[in-house]
mmCIF file of C-alpha atoms in Angstrom:
data_model
loop_
_atom_site.group_PDB
_atom_site.id
_atom_site.type_symbol
_atom_site.label_atom_id
_atom_site.label_comp_id
_atom_site.label_asym_id
_atom_site.label_seq_id
_atom_site.Cartn_x
_atom_site.Cartn_y
_atom_site.Cartn_z
ATOM 1 C CA MET D 2 -189.666 237.265 13.490
ATOM 2 C CA ALA D 3 -190.422 237.315 9.798
ATOM 3 C CA ASP D 4 -186.784 237.607 8.616
ATOM 4 C CA LEU D 5 -183.999 237.431 11.187
ATOM 5 C CA PRO D 6 -180.942 238.535 9.125
ATOM 6 C CA SER D 7 -182.483 241.783 7.814
ATOM 7 C CA TRP D 8 -184.206 242.486 11.200
ATOM 8 C CA ALA D 9 -180.837 242.096 13.052
ATOM 9 C CA LEU D 10 -179.104 244.439 10.617
ATOM 10 C CA GLN D 11 -181.743 247.103 10.930
ATOM 11 C CA ARG D 12 -181.757 246.805 14.708
ATOM 12 C CA LEU D 13 -178.002 247.301 14.954
ATOM 13 C CA GLU D 14 -177.891 249.997 12.274
ATOM 14 C CA PRO D 15 -180.769 252.446 12.869
ATOM 15 C CA SER D 16 -179.843 254.342 9.662
ATOM 16 C CA LEU D 17 -181.052 251.260 7.653
ATOM 17 C CA ARG D 18 -184.506 250.991 9.220
ATOM 18 C CA ASP D 19 -186.142 253.083 6.540
ATOM 19 C CA LEU D 20 -184.264 251.443 3.656
ATOM 20 C CA THR D 21 -184.757 248.239 1.676
ATOM 21 C CA VAL D 22 -182.268 245.739 3.077
ATOM 22 C CA VAL D 23 -181.040 242.443 1.582
ATOM 23 C CA VAL D 24 -178.586 240.208 3.414
ATOM 24 C CA LEU D 25 -176.218 237.978 1.425
ATOM 25 C CA GLN D 26 -174.002 234.993 2.138
ATOM 26 C CA GLY D 27 -171.498 235.132 -0.647
ATOM 27 C CA ARG D 28 -173.621 235.962 -3.674
ATOM 28 C CA ARG D 29 -176.832 234.328 -2.484
ATOM 29 C CA VAL D 30 -179.701 235.922 -0.532
ATOM 30 C CA VAL D 31 -180.201 234.647 3.045
ATOM 31 C CA GLY D 32 -182.429 237.503 4.285
ATOM 32 C CA ALA D 33 -184.711 240.187 2.876
ATOM 33 C CA CYS D 34 -186.815 242.787 4.583
ATOM 34 C CA ALA D 35 -190.527 243.176 3.913
ATOM 35 C CA ARG D 36 -189.985 245.754 1.127
ATOM 36 C CA ALA D 37 -187.515 243.505 -0.669
ATOM 37 C CA ARG D 38 -189.906 240.529 -0.377
ATOM 38 C CA LYS D 39 -192.709 242.550 -1.898
ATOM 39 C CA SER D 40 -190.392 243.275 -4.839
ATOM 40 C CA GLY D 41 -189.979 239.557 -5.420
ATOM 41 C CA VAL D 42 -186.658 238.932 -3.613
ATOM 42 C CA LYS D 43 -186.569 235.635 -1.739
ATOM 43 C CA PRO D 44 -183.894 233.534 0.001
ATOM 44 C CA GLY D 45 -181.678 231.661 -2.437
ATOM 45 C CA ASP D 46 -181.814 234.321 -5.173
ATOM 46 C CA ALA D 47 -178.606 235.315 -6.895
ATOM 47 C CA LEU D 48 -177.126 238.748 -6.447
ATOM 48 C CA ASP D 49 -177.799 239.694 -10.135
ATOM 49 C CA ARG D 50 -181.500 238.969 -9.623
ATOM 50 C CA VAL D 51 -181.583 241.161 -6.508
ATOM 51 C CA ARG D 52 -180.028 244.068 -8.428
ATOM 52 C CA THR D 53 -182.618 243.631 -11.180
ATOM 53 C CA LEU D 54 -185.708 243.344 -8.907
ATOM 54 C CA CYS D 55 -184.583 245.837 -6.241
ATOM 55 C CA PRO D 56 -181.816 248.105 -7.469
ATOM 56 C CA GLU D 57 -182.211 250.525 -4.539
ATOM 57 C CA ALA D 58 -181.636 247.814 -1.903
ATOM 58 C CA ALA D 59 -178.835 248.195 0.633
ATOM 59 C CA LEU D 60 -176.740 244.981 0.478
ATOM 60 C CA ALA D 61 -174.811 243.510 3.410
ATOM 61 C CA GLN D 62 -173.031 240.274 4.125
ATOM 62 C CA LEU D 63 -174.307 237.894 6.776
ATOM 63 C CA GLU D 64 -172.548 238.116 10.190
ATOM 64 C CA PRO D 65 -173.638 235.439 12.672
ATOM 65 C CA SER D 66 -172.317 237.492 15.598
ATOM 66 C CA ALA D 67 -174.673 240.330 14.569
ATOM 67 C CA LEU D 68 -177.639 237.924 14.673
ATOM 68 C CA SER D 69 -176.843 236.776 18.223
ATOM 69 C CA ALA D 70 -176.096 240.310 19.426
ATOM 70 C CA ALA D 71 -179.392 241.723 18.133
ATOM 71 C CA TRP D 72 -181.378 238.796 19.502
ATOM 72 C CA ASP D 73 -179.723 239.008 22.927
ATOM 73 C CA ALA D 74 -180.537 242.724 23.075
ATOM 74 C CA ALA D 75 -184.154 241.887 22.240
ATOM 75 C CA LEU D 76 -184.266 239.286 25.022
ATOM 76 C CA GLU D 77 -182.941 241.920 27.464
ATOM 77 C CA LEU D 78 -185.790 244.213 26.527
ATOM 78 C CA MET D 79 -188.334 241.415 26.909
ATOM 79 C CA TYR D 80 -186.864 240.605 30.356
ATOM 80 C CA ARG D 81 -187.720 244.132 31.463
ATOM 81 C CA VAL D 82 -191.378 243.325 30.781
ATOM 82 C CA THR D 83 -191.593 239.778 32.103
ATOM 83 C CA PRO D 84 -189.171 237.233 33.657
ATOM 84 C CA TRP D 85 -190.946 234.283 32.030
ATOM 85 C CA ILE D 86 -189.279 233.831 28.688
ATOM 86 C CA GLU D 87 -188.484 230.640 26.787
ATOM 87 C CA PRO D 88 -186.280 231.311 23.732
ATOM 88 C CA VAL D 89 -186.892 228.607 21.097
ATOM 89 C CA ARG D 90 -184.372 229.835 18.531
ATOM 90 C CA PRO D 91 -183.063 233.244 17.478
ATOM 91 C CA GLY D 92 -186.150 235.112 16.267
ATOM 92 C CA MET D 93 -188.745 233.122 18.248
ATOM 93 C CA ALA D 94 -189.613 232.936 21.931
ATOM 94 C CA TYR D 95 -192.574 232.140 24.219
ATOM 95 C CA LEU D 96 -193.462 234.669 26.894
ATOM 96 C CA ALA D 97 -195.859 234.523 29.833
ATOM 97 C CA GLY D 98 -197.208 237.098 32.278
ATOM 98 C CA ILE D 99 -197.867 239.799 29.692
ATOM 99 C CA ASN D 100 -201.099 241.543 28.742
ATOM 100 C CA THR D 101 -202.324 242.953 25.448
ATOM 101 C CA LEU D 102 -200.697 246.373 26.080
ATOM 102 C CA ASP D 103 -197.316 244.736 26.820
ATOM 103 C CA ALA D 104 -197.597 242.660 23.681
ATOM 104 C CA GLU D 105 -198.361 245.699 21.513
ATOM 105 C CA ALA D 106 -195.487 247.650 23.110
ATOM 106 C CA LEU D 107 -193.017 244.830 22.416
ATOM 107 C CA SER D 108 -194.252 244.467 18.876
ATOM 108 C CA SER D 109 -193.802 248.187 18.202
ATOM 109 C CA GLU D 110 -190.450 248.521 19.980
ATOM 110 C CA LEU D 111 -188.793 245.419 18.549
ATOM 111 C CA GLY D 112 -190.510 245.146 15.185
ATOM 112 C CA LEU D 113 -191.947 241.660 15.857
ATOM 113 C CA ARG D 114 -195.164 239.856 15.224
ATOM 114 C CA VAL D 115 -196.756 238.834 18.498
ATOM 115 C CA GLY D 116 -199.597 236.443 19.174
ATOM 116 C CA VAL D 117 -201.433 236.246 22.510
ATOM 117 C CA ALA D 118 -203.233 233.042 23.458
ATOM 118 C CA SER D 119 -203.501 230.515 26.275
ATOM 119 C CA ALA D 120 -201.512 227.726 24.553
ATOM 120 C CA ARG D 121 -198.214 227.709 22.683
ATOM 121 C CA GLY D 122 -199.498 226.516 19.350
ATOM 122 C CA SER D 123 -202.330 229.036 19.265
ATOM 123 C CA ALA D 124 -200.019 231.875 20.229
ATOM 124 C CA LEU D 125 -197.514 230.869 17.512
ATOM 125 C CA LEU D 126 -200.163 230.682 14.834
ATOM 126 C CA ALA D 127 -201.637 233.986 16.015
ATOM 127 C CA ALA D 128 -198.172 235.632 15.639
ATOM 128 C CA LEU D 129 -197.849 234.177 12.165
ATOM 129 C CA ALA D 130 -201.311 235.443 11.275
ATOM 130 C CA ALA D 131 -200.524 238.998 12.507
ATOM 131 C CA ARG D 132 -199.948 241.444 9.694
ATOM 132 C CA GLY D 133 -196.595 243.214 9.456
ATOM 133 C CA GLN D 134 -195.323 244.260 12.888
ATOM 134 C CA GLY D 135 -198.591 243.790 14.723
ATOM 135 C CA THR D 136 -200.265 241.879 17.558
ATOM 136 C CA ARG D 137 -203.010 239.256 17.261
ATOM 137 C CA VAL D 138 -204.999 238.521 20.407
ATOM 138 C CA VAL D 139 -206.901 235.236 20.448
ATOM 139 C CA LYS D 140 -210.008 235.192 22.661
ATOM 140 C CA ASP D 141 -211.910 232.220 21.224
ATOM 141 C CA GLU D 142 -209.216 229.669 20.331
ATOM 142 C CA ALA D 143 -211.569 227.145 18.784
ATOM 143 C CA ALA D 144 -212.976 229.695 16.354
ATOM 144 C CA PHE D 145 -209.534 231.068 15.595
ATOM 145 C CA LEU D 146 -207.936 227.653 14.880
ATOM 146 C CA SER D 147 -210.841 226.561 12.671
ATOM 147 C CA ASN D 148 -210.167 229.516 10.317
ATOM 148 C CA VAL D 149 -206.371 229.348 10.207
ATOM 149 C CA PRO D 150 -205.161 228.549 6.689
ATOM 150 C CA VAL D 151 -202.857 225.550 6.428
ATOM 151 C CA TYR D 152 -200.110 227.527 4.696
ATOM 152 C CA LEU D 153 -199.315 229.206 8.036
ATOM 153 C CA LEU D 154 -198.096 225.767 9.274
ATOM 154 C CA ARG D 155 -194.860 226.299 7.308
ATOM 155 C CA GLY D 156 -193.895 229.098 9.646
ATOM 156 C CA ALA D 157 -194.565 226.793 12.601
ATOM 157 C CA GLY D 158 -192.019 224.187 11.456
ATOM 158 C CA VAL D 159 -194.204 221.925 9.368
ATOM 159 C CA PRO D 160 -192.392 220.870 6.137
ATOM 160 C CA ALA D 161 -193.648 222.419 2.880
ATOM 161 C CA GLU D 162 -194.270 218.963 1.407
ATOM 162 C CA ILE D 163 -196.830 218.134 4.117
ATOM 163 C CA VAL D 164 -198.567 221.456 3.650
ATOM 164 C CA GLU D 165 -198.896 220.820 -0.064
ATOM 165 C CA ARG D 166 -200.269 217.332 0.525
ATOM 166 C CA LEU D 167 -202.880 218.736 2.904
ATOM 167 C CA LYS D 168 -203.971 221.158 0.178
ATOM 168 C CA LEU D 169 -204.180 218.249 -2.334
ATOM 169 C CA PHE D 170 -206.499 216.467 0.129
ATOM 170 C CA GLY D 171 -208.766 219.525 0.022
ATOM 171 C CA LEU D 172 -207.844 220.615 3.549
ATOM 172 C CA ARG D 173 -207.620 224.386 3.428
ATOM 173 C CA THR D 174 -207.926 225.318 7.069
ATOM 174 C CA LEU D 175 -207.035 223.693 10.397
ATOM 175 C CA GLY D 176 -210.756 223.324 11.008
ATOM 176 C CA ASP D 177 -210.940 221.038 7.928
ATOM 177 C CA VAL D 178 -208.078 218.940 9.341
ATOM 178 C CA LEU D 179 -209.712 218.657 12.739
ATOM 179 C CA LEU D 180 -213.112 217.623 11.376
ATOM 180 C CA ARG D 181 -212.052 215.279 8.570
ATOM 181 C CA ILE D 182 -208.791 213.688 9.803
ATOM 182 C CA THR D 183 -207.979 211.574 12.870
ATOM 183 C CA PRO D 184 -204.588 211.439 14.601
ATOM 184 C CA GLN D 185 -204.155 207.824 13.459
ATOM 185 C CA GLN D 186 -204.692 208.864 9.803
ATOM 186 C CA LEU D 187 -202.188 211.697 10.164
ATOM 187 C CA GLU D 188 -199.616 209.278 11.581
ATOM 188 C CA ARG D 189 -200.100 206.840 8.708
ATOM 189 C CA GLN D 190 -199.722 209.681 6.171
ATOM 190 C CA PHE D 191 -196.930 211.750 7.706
ATOM 191 C CA GLY D 192 -195.165 209.504 10.213
ATOM 192 C CA LYS D 193 -193.151 211.288 12.952
ATOM 193 C CA ASP D 194 -194.279 214.740 11.756
ATOM 194 C CA ALA D 195 -197.907 213.906 12.597
ATOM 195 C CA ALA D 196 -197.557 214.568 16.334
ATOM 196 C CA HIS D 197 -196.291 218.129 15.826
ATOM 197 C CA LEU D 198 -198.985 218.792 13.226
ATOM 198 C CA TRP D 199 -201.774 217.509 15.476
ATOM 199 C CA SER D 200 -200.542 219.587 18.469
ATOM 200 C CA LEU D 201 -200.842 222.744 16.299
ATOM 201 C CA VAL D 202 -204.256 221.789 15.061
ATOM 202 C CA THR D 203 -205.520 221.336 18.613
ATOM 203 C CA GLY D 204 -203.790 224.507 19.935
ATOM 204 C CA GLY D 205 -200.524 223.021 21.212
ATOM 205 C CA ASP D 206 -199.504 222.367 24.798
ATOM 206 C CA ALA D 207 -200.182 224.732 27.663
ATOM 207 C CA ARG D 208 -197.027 224.035 29.667
ATOM 208 C CA PRO D 209 -195.929 226.985 31.811
ATOM 209 C CA VAL D 210 -193.089 229.089 30.462
ATOM 210 C CA PRO D 211 -189.988 228.844 32.711
ATOM 211 C CA LEU D 212 -188.099 231.683 34.237
ATOM 212 C CA PHE D 213 -185.473 233.162 31.979
ATOM 213 C CA ASN D 214 -181.780 233.328 32.858
ATOM 214 C CA PRO D 215 -180.341 236.448 31.221
ATOM 215 C CA ALA D 216 -177.123 236.109 29.292
ATOM 216 C CA SER D 217 -174.076 236.722 31.393
ATOM 217 C CA ASN D 218 -172.618 240.228 31.114
ATOM 218 C CA LEU D 219 -170.496 242.582 33.104
ATOM 219 C CA GLN D 220 -171.121 246.310 33.507
ATOM 220 C CA ALA D 221 -169.542 249.253 35.209
ATOM 221 C CA SER D 222 -170.802 252.839 35.617
ATOM 222 C CA TRP D 223 -169.365 256.215 36.561
ATOM 223 C CA VAL D 224 -171.253 259.306 37.721
ATOM 224 C CA PHE D 225 -169.646 262.650 36.776
ATOM 225 C CA GLU D 226 -169.804 265.621 39.065
ATOM 226 C CA PRO D 227 -169.771 268.113 37.373
ATOM 227 C CA PRO D 228 -170.999 266.643 34.047
ATOM 228 C CA ALA D 229 -168.373 265.654 31.437
ATOM 229 C CA LEU D 230 -168.020 267.138 27.988
ATOM 230 C CA GLU D 231 -164.440 267.096 26.685
ATOM 231 C CA PRO D 232 -162.166 264.024 26.209
ATOM 232 C CA HIS D 233 -159.927 265.094 29.134
ATOM 233 C CA ASP D 234 -163.004 264.755 31.357
ATOM 234 C CA TRP D 235 -163.761 261.153 30.542
ATOM 235 C CA GLY D 236 -160.601 259.684 28.939
ATOM 236 C CA SER D 237 -158.954 258.346 32.078
ATOM 237 C CA ILE D 238 -162.349 257.322 33.591
ATOM 238 C CA LEU D 239 -163.143 255.207 30.532
ATOM 239 C CA GLU D 240 -159.819 253.398 30.784
ATOM 240 C CA HIS D 241 -160.395 252.851 34.469
ATOM 241 C CA LEU D 242 -163.773 251.214 33.763
ATOM 242 C CA VAL D 243 -162.274 248.961 31.071
ATOM 243 C CA ASP D 244 -159.442 247.848 33.424
ATOM 244 C CA GLY D 245 -161.932 247.050 36.165
ATOM 245 C CA LEU D 246 -164.124 244.966 33.847
ATOM 246 C CA ILE D 247 -161.065 243.062 32.469
ATOM 247 C CA LYS D 248 -160.153 242.013 36.018
ATOM 248 C CA ARG D 249 -163.677 240.704 36.545
ATOM 249 C CA LEU D 250 -163.555 238.764 33.250
ATOM 250 C CA GLU D 251 -161.042 236.260 34.665
ATOM 251 C CA LYS D 252 -160.603 233.836 31.737
ATOM 252 C CA LEU D 253 -163.653 234.915 29.656
ATOM 253 C CA LEU D 254 -163.493 236.657 26.300
ATOM 254 C CA VAL D 255 -165.649 239.606 25.246
ATOM 255 C CA GLY D 256 -167.766 239.564 22.083
ATOM 256 C CA THR D 257 -169.881 242.744 22.357
ATOM 257 C CA LEU D 258 -169.445 246.171 23.997
ATOM 258 C CA THR D 259 -172.324 248.507 24.760
ATOM 259 C CA LEU D 260 -171.830 252.098 26.030
ATOM 260 C CA THR D 261 -174.620 254.304 27.356
ATOM 261 C CA LEU D 262 -174.496 257.970 28.220
ATOM 262 C CA VAL D 263 -177.121 259.711 30.351
ATOM 263 C CA THR D 264 -177.689 263.373 29.482
ATOM 264 C CA ALA D 265 -180.237 266.010 30.385
ATOM 265 C CA LEU D 266 -182.187 265.046 27.266
ATOM 266 C CA GLY D 267 -182.187 261.303 27.938
ATOM 267 C CA GLU D 268 -180.021 258.267 27.157
ATOM 268 C CA THR D 269 -177.850 257.577 24.067
ATOM 269 C CA SER D 270 -176.247 254.242 23.391
ATOM 270 C CA ALA D 271 -173.821 252.664 20.978
ATOM 271 C CA ARG D 272 -172.933 249.015 20.489
ATOM 272 C CA GLN D 273 -170.065 247.263 18.769
ATOM 273 C CA ILE D 274 -169.615 243.582 17.930
ATOM 274 C CA LEU D 275 -165.937 242.631 17.913
ATOM 275 C CA LYS D 276 -164.724 240.747 14.900
ATOM 276 C CA CYS D 277 -162.912 238.283 17.176
ATOM 277 C CA TYR D 278 -163.550 237.517 20.851
ATOM 278 C CA SER D 279 -160.918 239.272 22.886
ATOM 279 C CA ARG D 280 -159.760 240.304 26.351
ATOM 280 C CA GLU D 281 -156.842 242.454 25.155
ATOM 281 C CA ARG D 282 -156.772 245.798 26.988
ATOM 282 C CA LYS D 283 -155.789 247.821 23.891
ATOM 283 C CA THR D 284 -158.505 246.346 21.767
ATOM 284 C CA LEU D 285 -161.229 246.895 24.378
ATOM 285 C CA ILE D 286 -160.098 250.455 25.184
ATOM 286 C CA GLN D 287 -160.106 251.473 21.519
ATOM 287 C CA ALA D 288 -163.562 249.934 21.020
ATOM 288 C CA ALA D 289 -164.923 251.776 24.085
ATOM 289 C CA GLN D 290 -163.442 255.055 22.867
ATOM 290 C CA ARG D 291 -165.095 254.648 19.463
ATOM 291 C CA LEU D 292 -168.419 253.889 21.099
ATOM 292 C CA LEU D 293 -168.222 256.975 23.318
ATOM 293 C CA LEU D 294 -167.476 259.236 20.383
ATOM 294 C CA GLU D 295 -170.426 257.700 18.511
ATOM 295 C CA ALA D 296 -172.841 258.015 21.439
ATOM 296 C CA HIS D 297 -171.688 261.511 22.340
ATOM 297 C CA SER D 298 -174.113 264.022 20.911
ATOM 298 C CA GLY D 299 -172.088 267.124 21.864
ATOM 299 C CA ILE D 300 -173.794 267.876 25.143
ATOM 300 C CA GLU D 301 -172.721 267.163 28.723
ATOM 301 C CA PHE D 302 -173.464 263.772 30.211
ATOM 302 C CA ASP D 303 -173.864 262.872 33.872
ATOM 303 C CA ARG D 304 -173.417 259.066 33.800
ATOM 304 C CA LEU D 305 -171.437 256.623 31.697
ATOM 305 C CA THR D 306 -172.201 252.862 31.650
ATOM 306 C CA LEU D 307 -170.040 250.292 29.896
ATOM 307 C CA VAL D 308 -171.253 246.689 29.390
ATOM 308 C CA PHE D 309 -169.273 243.632 28.273
ATOM 309 C CA SER D 310 -171.680 240.992 26.887
ATOM 310 C CA ASP D 311 -171.624 237.863 24.706
ATOM 311 C CA LEU D 312 -168.980 236.464 27.024
ATOM 312 C CA LEU D 313 -167.265 233.283 25.862
ATOM 313 C CA LYS D 314 -165.206 230.779 27.785
ATOM 314 C CA PRO D 315 -162.305 229.706 25.519
ATOM 315 C CA THR D 316 -161.883 225.999 24.874
ATOM 316 C CA PRO D 317 -158.431 224.722 25.814
ATOM 317 C CA TYR D 318 -156.585 222.726 23.203
ATOM 318 C CA GLN D 319 -153.192 221.057 22.729
ATOM 319 C CA GLU D 320 -151.169 223.022 20.254
ATOM 320 C CA SER D 321 -147.670 221.549 19.763
ATOM 321 C CA LEU D 322 -146.172 219.208 22.335
ATOM 322 C CA PHE D 323 -144.093 216.825 20.289
ATOM 323 C CA GLY D 324 -142.788 219.391 17.871
ATOM 324 C CA ALA D 325 -140.551 220.962 20.533
ATOM 325 C CA LEU D 326 -138.735 218.007 22.113
ATOM 326 C CA GLU D 327 -135.646 220.120 22.617
ATOM 327 C CA ARG D 328 -137.352 221.902 25.527
ATOM 328 C CA PRO D 329 -136.172 220.328 28.834
ATOM 329 C CA ASN D 330 -139.518 220.576 30.539
ATOM 330 C CA VAL D 331 -141.211 218.714 27.655
ATOM 331 C CA ARG D 332 -138.644 215.950 27.794
ATOM 332 C CA GLU D 333 -139.046 215.578 31.570
ATOM 333 C CA ALA D 334 -142.796 215.310 31.175
ATOM 334 C CA ILE D 335 -142.441 212.618 28.522
ATOM 335 C CA LYS D 336 -139.929 210.675 30.711
ATOM 336 C CA LEU D 337 -142.405 210.682 33.637
ATOM 337 C CA VAL D 338 -145.278 209.430 31.516
ATOM 338 C CA HIS D 339 -143.008 206.814 29.854
ATOM 339 C CA GLN D 340 -142.052 205.369 33.307
ATOM 340 C CA HIS D 341 -145.678 204.635 34.169
ATOM 341 C CA TYR D 342 -146.999 203.879 30.676
ATOM 342 C CA PRO D 343 -144.167 202.544 28.491
ATOM 343 C CA ASP D 344 -144.584 202.942 24.746
ATOM 344 C CA ARG D 345 -147.993 204.582 25.202
ATOM 345 C CA LEU D 346 -146.805 208.092 24.327
ATOM 346 C CA GLY D 347 -145.599 208.779 20.823
ATOM 347 C CA LYS D 348 -146.100 210.488 17.535
ATOM 348 C CA LEU D 349 -147.154 209.544 14.015
ATOM 349 C CA GLU D 350 -144.514 209.587 11.342
ATOM 350 C CA ILE D 351 -145.236 209.462 7.631
ATOM 351 C CA VAL D 352 -143.795 206.367 6.020
ATOM 352 C CA ARG D 353 -145.890 205.857 2.885
ATOM 353 C CA PRO D 354 -147.586 209.146 1.961
ATOM 354 C CA ASN D 355 -149.240 207.704 -1.136
ATOM 355 C CA ALA D 356 -150.540 204.502 0.366
ATOM 356 C CA PRO D 357 -154.169 203.784 -0.512
ATOM 357 C CA LEU D 358 -155.211 203.167 3.127
ATOM 358 C CA ARG D 359 -154.796 205.836 5.738
ATOM 359 C CA GLN D 360 -153.430 203.406 8.385
ATOM 360 C CA GLN D 361 -150.642 202.435 5.982
ATOM 361 C CA ARG D 362 -149.400 205.982 5.551
ATOM 362 C CA PHE D 363 -148.282 206.507 9.184
ATOM 363 C CA LYS D 364 -146.187 204.654 11.792
ATOM 364 C CA PHE D 365 -146.503 205.114 15.525
ATOM 365 C CA THR D 366 -143.128 205.925 17.042
ATOM 366 C CA PRO D 367 -142.911 205.703 20.891
ATOM 367 C CA LEU D 368 -141.214 208.529 22.797
ATOM 368 C CA ASP D 369 -139.289 208.042 26.011
ATOM 369 C CA GLY D 370 -138.079 211.607 26.572
ATOM 370 C CA GLU D 371 -134.436 210.908 25.793
ATOM 371 C CA GLN D 372 -132.449 213.185 23.513
ATOM 372 C CA PRO D 373 -132.916 212.053 19.940
ATOM 373 C CA ARG D 374 -129.753 210.754 18.391
ATOM 374 C CA VAL D 375 -128.919 212.571 15.217
ATOM 375 C CA LYS D 376 -126.175 211.186 13.056
ATOM 376 C CA ARG D 377 -123.908 213.984 12.115
ATOM 377 C CA LYS D 378 -121.409 213.752 9.299
ATOM 378 C CA SER D 379 -117.825 214.346 10.197
ATOM 379 C CA LEU D 380 -116.179 217.509 9.072
ATOM 380 C CA GLU D 381 -113.873 215.599 6.755
ATOM 381 C CA GLU D 382 -116.773 213.832 5.079
ATOM 382 C CA SER D 383 -118.660 217.097 4.618
ATOM 383 C CA THR D 384 -115.654 218.956 3.185
ATOM 384 C CA SER D 385 -114.115 216.205 1.022
ATOM 385 C CA PRO D 386 -115.320 216.124 -2.550
ATOM 386 C CA LYS D 387 -117.455 213.232 -3.598
ATOM 387 C CA PRO D 388 -115.792 210.735 -5.959
ATOM 388 C CA LYS D 389 -117.031 210.832 -9.495
ATOM 389 C CA ARG D 390 -118.599 207.709 -10.884
ATOM 390 C CA SER D 391 -116.900 206.361 -13.935
ATOM 391 C CA ARG D 392 -118.973 205.246 -16.810
ATOM 392 C CA LYS D 393 -118.020 201.867 -18.314
ATOM 393 C CA LYS D 394 -118.205 201.494 -21.989
ATOM 394 C CA LYS D 395 -119.552 198.306 -23.312
#
């Protein structure tokens, strides 16, 4: 993938696919589509420069959840073509068991650059050499690699400094590197990066691509007889589907919802990425209702499918145990631990907040589960006025 942030945004928002898109993180560019890059916009540019070079660009802030959702959807589509998929990182994957027609179909459908070869390195370089959203098929790998310019190595993970040094040595293509440099010389020049560079020069490894395990998701469907059209036809059914999926979630949280309607004219879908992972019934029902209204084109539909994806298992953490010692169950738990491990359970108290060393600022105070003794002033002491101090004159 040439530019993951802008690609993900255009995949999730079809209305942006024909526009110039620039993705920002704060006021700096982190992604730019092909049109924006042709105008001179590149990652790291300031927002003011983007507005000068490309005033018509649609600007959006980076959302990591959108990146993962778009990439997961792309992997689902690849999985329909072949079960042998090895995702390397978001935006790059190795596939096996596909032919040229499959590669061209994936390139056109997903907007990717695809390279077809017998080894990983050759396939990656072929994808980098493909123009735009196209497919490059390598039949003679030796001839192809000998003509690959060295600047393509940057897209394959080779540092820019190494690429520049290769150019300074007069090595313009991988064929020049293969003919004029030995692996030992590369290792002396570039150290640990030499192995990766040499594997690309020689075509890379030909290890088989493993079977892909699709991301976990839950889905539920409902067939309408007769077809549904108005909200009273599908309102209660949609809530029923959400309730059933929540029961199957157990302790997992939902990150993305996808709703698909099947009509006489085909399928329509809508997807929403939740701002926060959730399993709350109200939140999920409201999101599902919004998706149905978005996917509903005003004609009757026969089938409704709801999918919960991007499922997350929450990490348990200790919130506040020692801040609520007045609770009887907490005190009993502390007593039990104290019996077996005396003075091992406690809390840190601040004694010298401005001490130069951190270990001098706190003191460990053991807890035994007993009620803390609090000295209370007597009523007489609290109500009697304090004696005034007399000032002695010298």
